[in-house]
Amino acid sequence: MQSVMLFLWVLSPAAAVLLEGFYRKTIARMQSRKGPPVVQPFYDLRKLWNKRRVKTKNDWFFLISPFFYTVTVLIGLLIVPFHILSFEYDFIFLLYITVLSSAFYVLAGISSDSPYGMLASMREMRLMVIYETALAAALLSFVVYSGTLTISGVKPLSVIYLLPSAVALIAVIFVENKVTQFDTGAAESEILPGVSTEYSGKALFFLDLGEMMKRFLFLSLVSALFAGDNMLFFAVSFVILFMAMAYSDATTPRFTLHVTTWYVLAALILAVIDLLRVIWVSGWA
Amino acid sequence: MHDFVMPIGPQSPAVKEPILLKLALEGEEVRKVRMVTGYTHRGVEYLLEGKNPDQALYVASRICGICSISHERAYVRTVENILGYDAPERVKALRTVLFELERMQSHLLWAGMMMHEIGLETLFDYFWREREKVLDCFEKITGGRVHHNINKIRTLRYDMEKEDPDFILQRIKEVKKKAREYYDDCVKEEVVISRLKNVGIIPKNMAESWGLTGPIARASGIDVDTRKNDPYDWYNKVKFKTVVGKEGDSFERFKVRMKEVLESASIVEQVLSNLPEEKIPVASLSRVDGEGYGRVEAPRGELFYYLRFKNNLIERAKVRTPSFSYMKLAEELLQGVVVGDVPVILASLDPCFSCLERILVEKNGKVSELKENEFRRRYACSQ
């Protein structure tokens, strides 16, 4: 079983890229367009891989940040959805991994020395402080409620009792994956593509691949928390969240940073209150 | 300028035409703005000079890519004013139709752009799809979708075919229905309102002092419309109301423009249902001498032409485009706003830089103006 999971994990970047293809196709359908072929992201990434890299700065972080961004997300995929790494307190490890990936993303923007990248990083940092805390609180609620110490041990359908945490989690993944309404960190009309403005070639390949894998990771994480080890519920939750993301991306305008910050803050408050409730109910306190 | 300067443009998704905005930022807030223009200076007024009236028409129509009919019409109106010529009724009617179709496509294009700026890509697609229908009408009448070259001095290049009015009416009906639907959706959508409301407010007195015209002035509560104030073509024969707003913010400008689309559609319907049956005059070369001016209500406001002819050649041409009056206003409006509102304010003004650029201002130690003559000497043809 472990070897099968390992094999799936190796294939997971491809799955993430395919998911991106479906994402684009879904949005195109919502806009009554035909849309690109599902495998288009593969072509895009292949093109980037073969492109020459333009160095705007000889900074060490500028060179390595995109690569480590992708690697950290890939390590995150070991925990969810494949449960290859499953040990006590693995949820804390996962939190470290998500914070680390966000930190590398922010570093990539700052070290690129572009005003757009820097502004995007500043925005991301401001939001990151809040949404990573909200993610931690919501994740903890699920773990505490299930009385377990691993993510794989979360009780199936515990989401019914933890609705506020679930809402906070959904808000977090929307912000983290830059779904429109909350995509101030990559607002094209304001700051161009944001962090990736100065990147090209293989560095951009890693940044793009990292973003695609991040979407896959977070959809899997939230689905795993919602569904526990029930594969059917996992799939249903995954598809519903995926469609909700695409729907929000296609049909809503973007908030300004100020409003986004307030929304994320509301998610944080919700998650913390729910965590306190769960701790109270489960008798930990 | 502050330390952290973010340039917007000359090529940026926030500005659709080449212009450079240097924003000095403090966090997310804009502290100081400097606008640098001159990227699309083409020396158009010089190009007009020395041409005969029929040649210059083609240059005039290419001043703008979105409102080429307006420039053609303003030019033709000026020349016809000099000639003291009154066009036949059918020509006037068809010119009205073309003019209003242009207003519709320009406003729909703008609405799509506005939605793109606030991240609502779906409505961007939808608005532009409706615009395609208007462009189809243009293609049917003039053969061109962007540049039409349909106006000639005294007449039109082609008359409309018999089946064209039905085609246009049907298309306009579809556009009208959809435009109203999208308008209703937008004014109810909370997020759209939160992005546009109270952003880039131009109070009435400010609009007056800057000499604004067109939808921007009307959104600020000034009832100004060349079609009413100085009627030409069939504008005194059709019934339409000038859409005047109150608030003067981006949301009001959106509402005014969308309502104007519906008004334009109703004008087109009225004209096409009363189209006079007569033959239009055949285009012929003109001989013009003397000077005169003419103005029309372009989609962005009042478009003014001054022409002086000598020996049937243009001696001096002056084009005053509507965007000219609010070009510098943007600098004032952008002070103190957050970065997220910058594209919204810029887009809500709907500036057309390739229309307006007449003078280059160079900053080389001291500010100096590069006027047409100097531009001609340095960059353009060395005649």
XYZ file of C-alpha atoms in Angstrom:
668
model
C 0.000 0.000 0.000
C 2.832 2.332 0.919
C 4.557 1.701 -2.418
C 1.329 2.412 -4.313
C 0.978 5.677 -2.440
C 4.593 6.528 -3.159
C 3.966 5.889 -6.845
C 0.902 8.145 -6.738
C 2.910 10.812 -4.939
C 5.498 10.769 -7.729
C 2.650 11.297 -10.189
C 1.031 14.028 -8.096
C 2.699 16.988 -9.901
C 1.187 15.694 -13.134
C -2.189 15.394 -11.418
C -1.866 18.963 -10.163
C -1.098 20.219 -13.651
C -4.039 18.278 -15.057
C -6.233 19.805 -12.342
C -5.122 23.241 -13.516
C -6.190 22.262 -17.027
C -9.631 21.270 -15.743
C -9.767 24.491 -13.746
C -9.162 26.618 -16.819
C -11.659 24.578 -18.803
C -14.321 24.950 -16.090
C -13.870 28.722 -15.938
C -14.008 28.914 -19.728
C -17.292 26.981 -19.722
C -18.700 29.360 -17.118
C -17.770 32.241 -19.389
C -19.362 30.439 -22.382
C -15.984 30.029 -23.998
C -14.556 26.883 -25.484
C -11.402 27.184 -23.431
C -7.951 25.675 -23.878
C -7.408 21.908 -24.051
C -7.100 20.208 -20.675
C -3.431 19.409 -21.313
C -2.565 23.025 -22.112
C -0.747 23.618 -18.767
C 1.643 20.786 -19.716
C 2.505 22.599 -22.932
C 2.922 25.862 -21.017
C 5.277 24.277 -18.516
C 7.263 22.494 -21.235
C 7.703 25.801 -22.987
C 8.926 27.452 -19.795
C 11.351 24.594 -19.115
C 13.001 25.099 -22.492
C 13.179 28.888 -22.227
C 16.332 30.763 -21.397
C 16.386 32.336 -17.982
C 16.845 36.058 -17.640
C 18.553 37.052 -14.441
C 17.521 40.477 -13.233
C 19.420 40.098 -10.017
C 22.240 37.901 -8.822
C 20.647 37.371 -5.453
C 20.883 33.931 -3.899
C 17.230 33.930 -2.835
C 16.170 35.076 -6.270
C 17.763 31.961 -7.718
C 16.551 29.302 -5.283
C 13.217 30.527 -3.881
C 10.982 29.197 -6.702
C 12.612 25.767 -6.518
C 12.191 25.485 -2.755
C 8.647 26.785 -3.025
C 7.775 23.811 -5.220
C 9.751 21.341 -3.119
C 8.031 22.373 0.110
C 4.624 21.930 -1.497
C 5.723 18.520 -2.779
C 6.739 17.505 0.739
C 3.324 18.678 1.937
C 1.760 16.249 -0.515
C 3.483 13.393 1.331
C 1.189 14.048 4.302
C -2.072 14.761 2.514
C -3.641 13.245 0.513
C -1.280 10.255 0.346
C -0.536 9.801 4.069
C 2.933 8.461 3.286
C 4.346 10.499 6.119
C 2.018 9.822 8.997
C 3.280 10.266 12.505
C 2.145 11.866 15.712
C 1.786 15.617 15.462
C 2.162 15.482 11.672
C -0.351 18.314 11.442
C 2.219 20.606 13.036
C 4.747 19.492 10.454
C 2.220 20.273 7.726
C 1.664 23.746 9.159
C 5.408 24.330 9.084
C 5.494 23.192 5.484
C 2.671 25.516 4.389
C 4.209 28.475 6.180
C 7.569 27.644 4.651
C 6.149 27.467 1.145
C 4.405 30.816 1.626
C 7.630 32.260 3.009
C 9.575 31.131 -0.046
C 6.889 32.666 -2.240
C 7.206 35.979 -0.403
C 11.002 35.760 -0.574
C 10.831 35.162 -4.302
C 8.907 38.399 -4.710
C 11.100 40.510 -2.465
C 14.371 39.225 -3.872
C 13.289 39.872 -7.456
C 13.777 43.600 -6.830
C 10.763 44.519 -8.934
C 8.275 47.029 -7.494
C 5.423 44.766 -8.554
C 7.000 41.683 -6.975
C 7.754 43.598 -3.801
C 4.262 45.001 -3.523
C 2.801 41.532 -4.134
C 5.064 40.117 -1.439
C 4.038 42.850 0.974
C 0.407 42.052 0.360
C 1.016 38.327 0.658
C 2.914 38.790 3.901
C 0.179 40.888 5.430
C -2.410 38.249 4.570
C -0.126 35.305 5.358
C 0.273 36.269 8.991
C -3.489 36.035 9.379
C -4.447 33.125 7.169
C -1.718 30.780 8.358
C -2.875 31.344 11.932
C -6.468 30.751 10.886
C -5.386 27.546 9.129
C -3.578 26.406 12.256
C -6.603 27.102 14.466
C -9.032 25.362 12.110
C -6.743 22.364 11.655
C -6.335 22.073 15.387
C -10.122 22.107 15.862
C -10.463 19.058 13.618
C -7.627 17.209 15.326
C -8.815 18.001 18.831
C -12.404 17.083 18.003
C -11.311 13.701 16.628
C -9.090 13.089 19.648
C -6.193 12.130 17.407
C -2.675 13.340 16.800
C -2.446 12.676 13.068
C -4.327 14.113 10.114
C -5.180 10.630 8.844
C -6.962 9.952 12.111
C -9.549 12.719 11.716
C -13.063 11.329 12.142
C -15.178 11.137 8.969
C -17.861 13.831 8.661
C -16.643 15.707 11.714
C -17.251 18.762 9.537
C -20.922 18.652 10.542
C -19.957 19.545 14.113
C -17.240 21.970 13.088
C -19.006 24.199 10.581
C -17.349 27.497 11.683
C -13.914 25.913 11.328
C -14.896 24.537 7.938
C -15.954 27.987 6.755
C -12.675 29.448 7.995
C -10.750 26.687 6.213
C -12.541 27.363 2.937
C -11.814 31.089 3.277
C -8.167 30.269 3.897
C -7.771 28.066 0.852
C -9.475 30.709 -1.297
C -7.005 33.341 -0.129
C -4.022 31.027 -0.257
C -4.761 29.926 -3.810
C -5.529 33.468 -4.964
C -9.064 32.796 -6.078
C -10.745 35.975 -7.325
C -12.351 38.068 -4.669
C -9.284 37.380 -2.560
C -6.577 37.471 -5.225
C -5.123 40.837 -4.284
C -1.721 39.145 -4.134
C -1.831 38.499 -7.862
C -4.132 41.255 -9.099
C -3.146 41.510 -12.738
C -4.544 44.956 -13.373
C -2.779 46.422 -10.335
C 0.558 44.708 -9.926
C 0.941 42.651 -13.112
C 1.454 38.956 -12.261
C 2.797 39.982 -8.849
C 5.621 37.846 -7.508
C 6.450 36.160 -10.809
C 6.913 39.438 -12.718
C 10.689 39.168 -13.014
C 10.892 35.404 -13.357
C 11.409 33.508 -16.557
C 12.459 30.105 -17.812
C 12.919 27.330 -15.266
C 12.367 29.641 -12.274
C 8.941 30.573 -13.605
C 8.351 26.896 -14.330
C 8.854 26.110 -10.650
C 6.727 29.043 -9.496
C 3.851 28.030 -11.758
C 4.153 24.348 -10.933
C 4.267 25.247 -7.242
C 1.045 27.237 -7.531
C -0.712 24.380 -9.301
C 0.477 21.868 -6.731
C -0.527 24.181 -3.917
C -4.095 24.188 -5.175
C -4.007 20.380 -5.273
C -2.497 20.237 -1.781
C -5.025 22.541 -0.172
C -8.029 20.994 -1.890
C -6.790 17.597 -0.701
C -6.105 18.852 2.811
C -9.534 20.351 3.298
C -11.249 17.375 1.665
C -9.267 15.016 3.908
C -10.343 16.988 6.979
C -13.958 17.041 5.847
C -14.157 13.409 4.813
C -11.676 11.607 7.039
C -10.596 8.329 5.437
C -13.832 7.883 3.495
C -12.768 7.932 -0.157
C -16.230 8.693 -1.517
C -16.724 11.714 0.720
C -13.197 12.799 -0.067
C -13.928 12.796 -3.799
C -17.275 14.558 -3.388
C -15.784 17.226 -1.155
C -12.847 17.680 -3.531
C -15.091 18.201 -6.546
C -17.461 20.552 -4.707
C -14.598 22.704 -3.425
C -13.001 22.701 -6.854
C -16.221 23.870 -8.488
C -16.774 26.499 -5.802
C -13.298 27.865 -6.446
C -13.821 27.996 -10.191
C -17.241 29.586 -9.731
C -15.874 32.268 -7.443
C -12.977 32.893 -9.803
C -15.298 33.326 -12.762
C -18.151 35.291 -11.295
C -16.838 37.685 -8.697
C -14.777 40.866 -8.825
C -11.679 41.350 -6.745
C -11.661 42.909 -3.301
C -9.129 45.531 -2.364
C -6.411 44.500 0.071
C -8.145 46.292 2.911
C -11.374 44.326 2.493
C -9.546 41.036 1.944
C -7.654 41.577 5.186
C -10.912 42.032 7.061
C -12.374 38.866 5.549
C -9.336 36.817 6.505
C -9.400 38.343 9.945
C -13.054 37.296 10.272
C -12.040 33.757 9.267
C -9.315 33.809 11.932
C -11.707 34.956 14.631
C -14.225 32.306 13.591
C -11.587 29.582 13.678
C -10.225 30.626 17.064
C -13.697 30.795 18.648
C -14.513 27.370 17.241
C -11.226 25.989 18.520
C -11.975 27.287 22.005
C -15.435 25.718 21.807
C -14.002 22.368 20.713
C -11.394 22.419 23.452
C -14.094 23.228 25.992
C -16.438 20.503 24.763
C -13.787 17.811 24.437
C -12.668 18.466 27.983
C -9.067 19.330 27.235
C -9.319 22.542 29.125
C 9.162 61.571 -4.853
C 9.182 58.922 -2.154
C 11.651 56.065 -2.199
C 9.329 53.333 -3.383
C 8.146 54.250 -6.848
C 5.898 51.901 -8.753
C 5.635 52.596 -12.448
C 2.370 51.841 -14.211
C 2.912 51.659 -17.924
C 3.929 52.432 -20.617
C 2.823 48.845 -21.194
C 0.612 47.637 -18.375
C -2.736 45.886 -17.997
C -3.923 48.900 -15.984
C -3.581 51.340 -18.860
C -4.759 50.277 -22.252
C -2.705 52.803 -24.137
C 0.902 53.814 -23.658
C 1.247 56.247 -20.796
C 3.557 56.172 -17.821
C 2.325 56.838 -14.312
C 4.917 56.989 -11.593
C 3.280 56.306 -8.265
C 5.226 57.104 -5.129
C 3.879 54.683 -2.547
C 3.809 54.510 1.173
C 2.636 51.004 1.899
C -0.454 50.644 -0.241
C -1.227 54.336 -0.389
C -0.337 56.594 -3.289
C 1.454 59.699 -2.058
C 2.492 61.374 -5.252
C 1.732 60.848 -8.906
C 3.632 61.890 -11.967
C 2.240 61.339 -15.413
C 4.553 61.027 -18.382
C 3.035 61.142 -21.832
C 4.375 61.238 -25.336
C 4.476 57.572 -26.263
C 1.884 57.842 -29.000
C 2.692 61.248 -30.363
C 2.314 60.884 -34.096
C 2.280 64.488 -35.220
C -1.253 64.131 -36.522
C -1.944 67.827 -36.880
C 1.143 68.180 -39.022
C 0.096 65.185 -41.070
C -3.213 66.931 -41.726
C -1.509 70.095 -42.884
C -0.751 70.362 -46.561
C -3.338 67.784 -47.539
C -6.406 68.480 -49.622
C -9.827 68.033 -47.971
C -10.431 64.565 -49.365
C -7.010 63.216 -48.428
C -7.099 64.654 -44.918
C -10.333 62.817 -44.155
C -8.448 59.512 -44.051
C -5.856 60.892 -41.650
C -8.571 62.329 -39.412
C -10.400 59.011 -39.199
C -7.193 57.326 -38.039
C -6.571 59.640 -35.101
C -8.493 57.215 -32.910
C -9.062 53.493 -33.223
C -12.183 53.366 -31.095
C -14.013 56.475 -32.273
C -12.956 56.769 -35.892
C -16.499 57.690 -36.964
C -16.473 60.624 -34.530
C -13.268 62.008 -35.997
C -14.546 61.513 -39.539
C -17.812 63.143 -38.667
C -16.212 66.091 -36.867
C -13.905 66.660 -39.808
C -16.731 66.408 -42.323
C -18.913 68.700 -40.229
C -16.164 71.314 -40.134
C -15.632 71.176 -43.886
C -19.372 71.264 -44.554
C -19.655 74.250 -42.198
C -17.037 76.046 -44.272
C -18.843 75.100 -47.477
C -22.218 76.046 -45.975
C -23.584 72.704 -47.125
C -26.593 70.915 -45.731
C -26.604 67.178 -46.420
C -29.693 65.314 -47.680
C -31.975 63.756 -45.095
C -31.001 60.148 -45.784
C -27.307 60.956 -45.391
C -28.038 62.685 -42.098
C -30.094 59.742 -40.891
C -27.440 57.208 -41.770
C -24.751 59.315 -40.120
C -26.830 59.375 -36.952
C -27.125 55.586 -37.018
C -23.387 55.153 -37.482
C -22.616 57.655 -34.761
C -24.820 55.965 -32.213
C -23.557 52.515 -33.133
C -20.091 53.814 -32.422
C -21.146 55.144 -29.035
C -22.592 51.741 -28.221
C -19.482 49.816 -29.165
C -17.215 52.269 -27.370
C -19.204 52.154 -24.147
C -19.517 48.365 -24.263
C -15.775 48.091 -24.806
C -15.253 50.382 -21.874
C -17.655 48.454 -19.650
C -15.779 45.240 -20.427
C -12.493 46.919 -19.620
C -13.862 48.245 -16.351
C -14.962 44.761 -15.334
C -11.541 43.421 -16.248
C -9.903 46.004 -13.991
C -11.884 44.858 -10.984
C -11.228 41.213 -11.825
C -14.646 40.214 -13.148
C -13.440 38.445 -16.293
C -16.755 36.802 -17.088
C -18.602 40.082 -17.556
C -15.636 41.333 -19.554
C -16.225 38.463 -21.955
C -19.977 39.042 -21.989
C -19.739 42.783 -22.661
C -17.300 42.246 -25.469
C -19.503 39.584 -26.974
C -22.306 42.137 -27.210
C -19.862 44.605 -28.712
C -19.138 42.067 -31.458
C -22.771 42.296 -32.517
C -22.431 46.066 -32.936
C -19.239 45.538 -34.908
C -21.153 43.121 -37.135
C -23.597 45.950 -37.870
C -20.669 48.172 -38.818
C -19.273 45.485 -41.056
C -22.623 45.144 -42.743
C -22.931 48.890 -43.444
C -19.364 50.033 -43.995
C -17.377 46.885 -44.700
C -15.004 47.690 -41.849
C -15.146 46.765 -38.202
C -12.746 49.295 -36.699
C -11.894 51.839 -39.350
C -14.814 52.598 -41.580
C -14.027 55.465 -43.967
C -17.727 55.771 -44.658
C -18.132 59.538 -44.351
C -17.269 61.670 -47.351
C -17.617 65.406 -47.682
C -21.259 66.091 -48.633
C -22.253 62.424 -48.586
C -21.446 58.870 -47.596
C -19.282 56.422 -49.463
C -22.008 53.781 -49.669
C -25.706 53.753 -49.110
C -27.220 51.104 -46.870
C -28.553 47.947 -48.522
C -32.249 47.177 -48.335
C -31.907 44.277 -45.927
C -29.456 46.069 -43.625
C -31.980 47.894 -41.374
C -33.651 44.621 -40.388
C -30.313 43.027 -39.613
C -29.225 45.993 -37.494
C -32.542 46.260 -35.690
C -32.421 42.614 -34.782
C -28.842 42.867 -33.522
C -29.572 46.045 -31.590
C -32.533 44.371 -29.936
C -30.296 41.564 -28.711
C -27.636 43.990 -27.484
C -30.210 46.098 -25.706
C -31.677 43.109 -23.907
C -28.304 41.803 -22.793
C -26.904 45.227 -21.857
C -29.882 45.863 -19.635
C -29.487 42.430 -18.059
C -25.779 42.948 -17.300
C -26.441 46.453 -16.042
C -29.037 45.132 -13.609
C -26.636 42.420 -12.459
C -23.829 44.885 -11.895
C -25.777 47.478 -9.951
C -27.057 44.777 -7.615
C -23.722 43.015 -7.088
C -22.339 44.066 -3.725
C -18.690 43.536 -4.589
C -18.948 45.623 -7.775
C -20.550 48.403 -5.769
C -17.865 48.182 -3.079
C -15.152 48.522 -5.719
C -16.694 51.394 -7.676
C -18.730 53.396 -5.202
C -17.013 56.492 -3.751
C -13.903 55.811 -5.817
C -12.475 58.684 -7.876
C -15.126 61.234 -6.983
C -15.269 64.288 -9.255
C -17.579 66.881 -7.642
C -19.652 69.109 -9.869
C -17.582 72.247 -9.307
C -14.383 70.359 -10.041
C -15.855 68.989 -13.281
C -16.848 72.516 -14.271
C -13.478 74.036 -13.487
C -11.632 71.351 -15.458
C -13.952 71.889 -18.405
C -15.036 68.277 -18.582
C -17.500 67.050 -21.188
C -19.154 63.789 -22.043
C -20.189 60.971 -19.720
C -17.734 62.057 -16.995
C -19.234 65.537 -16.754
C -22.749 64.120 -16.931
C -21.958 61.659 -14.128
C -20.946 64.660 -12.010
C -24.301 66.288 -12.614
C -23.528 68.668 -15.479
C -26.121 68.547 -18.213
C -23.849 68.951 -21.204
C -24.335 67.162 -24.509
C -23.350 68.511 -27.918
C -26.161 66.509 -29.470
C -28.626 68.677 -27.540
C -26.686 71.947 -27.314
C -25.608 72.122 -30.935
C -27.719 69.543 -32.786
C -26.453 68.085 -36.012
C -27.678 65.257 -38.246
C -30.973 63.940 -36.919
C -30.468 64.698 -33.256
C -33.220 67.304 -33.227
C -35.616 64.825 -34.847
C -35.196 61.861 -32.543
C -36.283 61.619 -28.958
C -33.617 60.872 -26.425
C -32.712 62.079 -23.006
C -29.338 63.137 -21.727
C -28.340 60.770 -18.970
C -27.230 62.862 -16.027
C -25.931 61.385 -12.790
C -25.305 62.946 -9.436
C -22.567 61.340 -7.396
C -19.628 61.784 -9.766
C -17.882 58.569 -8.671
C -16.790 55.584 -10.753
C -20.051 53.774 -10.114
C -22.051 56.739 -11.405
C -19.888 56.901 -14.504
C -20.551 53.207 -15.083
C -24.280 53.761 -14.727
C -24.275 56.799 -17.037
C -22.372 54.971 -19.765
C -24.554 51.884 -19.576
C -27.719 53.956 -19.740
C -26.284 55.788 -22.732
C -25.899 52.460 -24.504
C -29.636 51.926 -24.094
C -30.394 55.499 -25.232
C -28.197 55.033 -28.292
C -29.970 51.806 -29.116
C -33.300 53.598 -28.953
C -31.978 56.382 -31.245
C -30.825 53.788 -33.788
C -34.240 52.123 -33.665
C -36.061 55.428 -34.123
C -33.939 56.478 -37.097
C -34.050 53.122 -38.833
C -37.821 52.915 -38.565
C -38.174 56.357 -40.236
C -35.407 56.088 -42.798
C -36.199 58.388 -45.765
C -36.151 56.745 -49.195
C -33.943 58.747 -51.493
C -30.724 58.442 -53.400
C -27.640 59.749 -51.690
C -25.342 62.061 -53.685
C -22.321 60.567 -55.408
C -19.034 61.414 -53.741
C -16.969 63.944 -55.614
C -13.807 65.912 -54.961
C -14.280 69.148 -53.070
C -12.711 72.533 -53.322
C -12.544 74.306 -49.973
C -11.143 77.629 -48.930
C -11.525 79.557 -45.699
C -11.654 78.525 -42.084
C -14.208 77.020 -39.768
C -14.875 74.749 -36.862
C -17.156 71.916 -36.029
C -17.943 69.847 -32.987
C -19.629 66.554 -32.313
C -20.430 64.501 -29.245
C -17.906 61.650 -29.386
C -18.369 58.710 -26.982
C -15.953 60.366 -24.528
C -17.279 63.919 -24.836
C -17.091 66.912 -27.087
C -14.744 66.569 -30.038
C -13.711 69.846 -31.619
C -12.068 70.517 -34.974
C -10.689 73.747 -36.318
C -9.493 73.804 -39.915
C -8.084 76.567 -42.097
C -7.810 75.968 -45.816
C -5.716 77.898 -48.281
C -5.652 77.032 -51.978
C -7.645 73.882 -51.230
C -4.953 72.637 -48.817
C -5.124 72.547 -45.037
C -2.968 75.312 -43.648
C -3.692 74.717 -39.981
C -5.577 71.986 -38.198
C -6.431 71.863 -34.539
C -8.050 68.863 -32.947
C -9.298 69.064 -29.397
C -10.252 65.636 -28.138
C -12.438 65.063 -25.075
C -9.695 63.186 -23.201
C -7.524 66.298 -23.272
C -9.449 67.959 -20.466
C -9.130 65.154 -17.961
C -5.676 63.920 -18.709
C -4.079 65.886 -15.895
C -7.109 65.420 -13.684
C -6.042 61.807 -13.180
C -2.956 62.997 -11.290
C -5.171 64.843 -8.858
C -7.672 62.013 -8.450
C -4.999 59.427 -7.721
C -3.528 61.302 -4.755
C -4.084 59.422 -1.527
C -5.914 56.400 -2.940
C -4.795 52.798 -2.461
C -3.057 50.923 -5.274
C -6.113 48.740 -5.823
C -8.186 51.773 -6.809
C -5.678 53.162 -9.323
C -6.755 51.001 -12.296
C -10.408 51.568 -11.406
C -10.048 55.364 -11.432
C -7.985 55.361 -14.602
C -10.428 53.076 -16.369
C -13.461 54.999 -15.146
C -12.127 58.131 -16.870
C -11.885 56.168 -20.123
C -8.996 58.213 -21.470
C -7.917 57.886 -25.074
C -4.259 58.835 -25.195
C -3.612 58.259 -28.865
C -6.390 60.773 -29.561
C -5.076 63.493 -27.360
C -1.331 63.579 -27.659
C -0.358 66.804 -29.339
C 2.559 68.150 -27.334
C 5.547 66.402 -25.828
C 6.819 67.716 -22.547
C 10.430 66.877 -21.962
C 12.025 67.103 -18.563
C 15.686 67.688 -19.112
C 16.814 69.879 -16.286
C 13.944 72.210 -16.980
C 10.537 71.585 -18.438
C 10.246 72.425 -22.078
C 7.384 71.940 -24.447
C 7.986 70.176 -27.694
C 5.492 71.636 -30.078
C 4.500 70.468 -33.522
C 7.164 72.461 -35.339
C 9.942 71.218 -33.103
C 8.624 67.652 -33.265
C 8.560 67.883 -37.031
C 12.139 69.104 -37.086
C 13.422 66.397 -34.766
C 11.484 63.263 -35.492
C 9.082 63.546 -38.382
C 9.542 64.093 -42.078
C 12.284 66.593 -42.856
C 10.436 68.810 -45.210
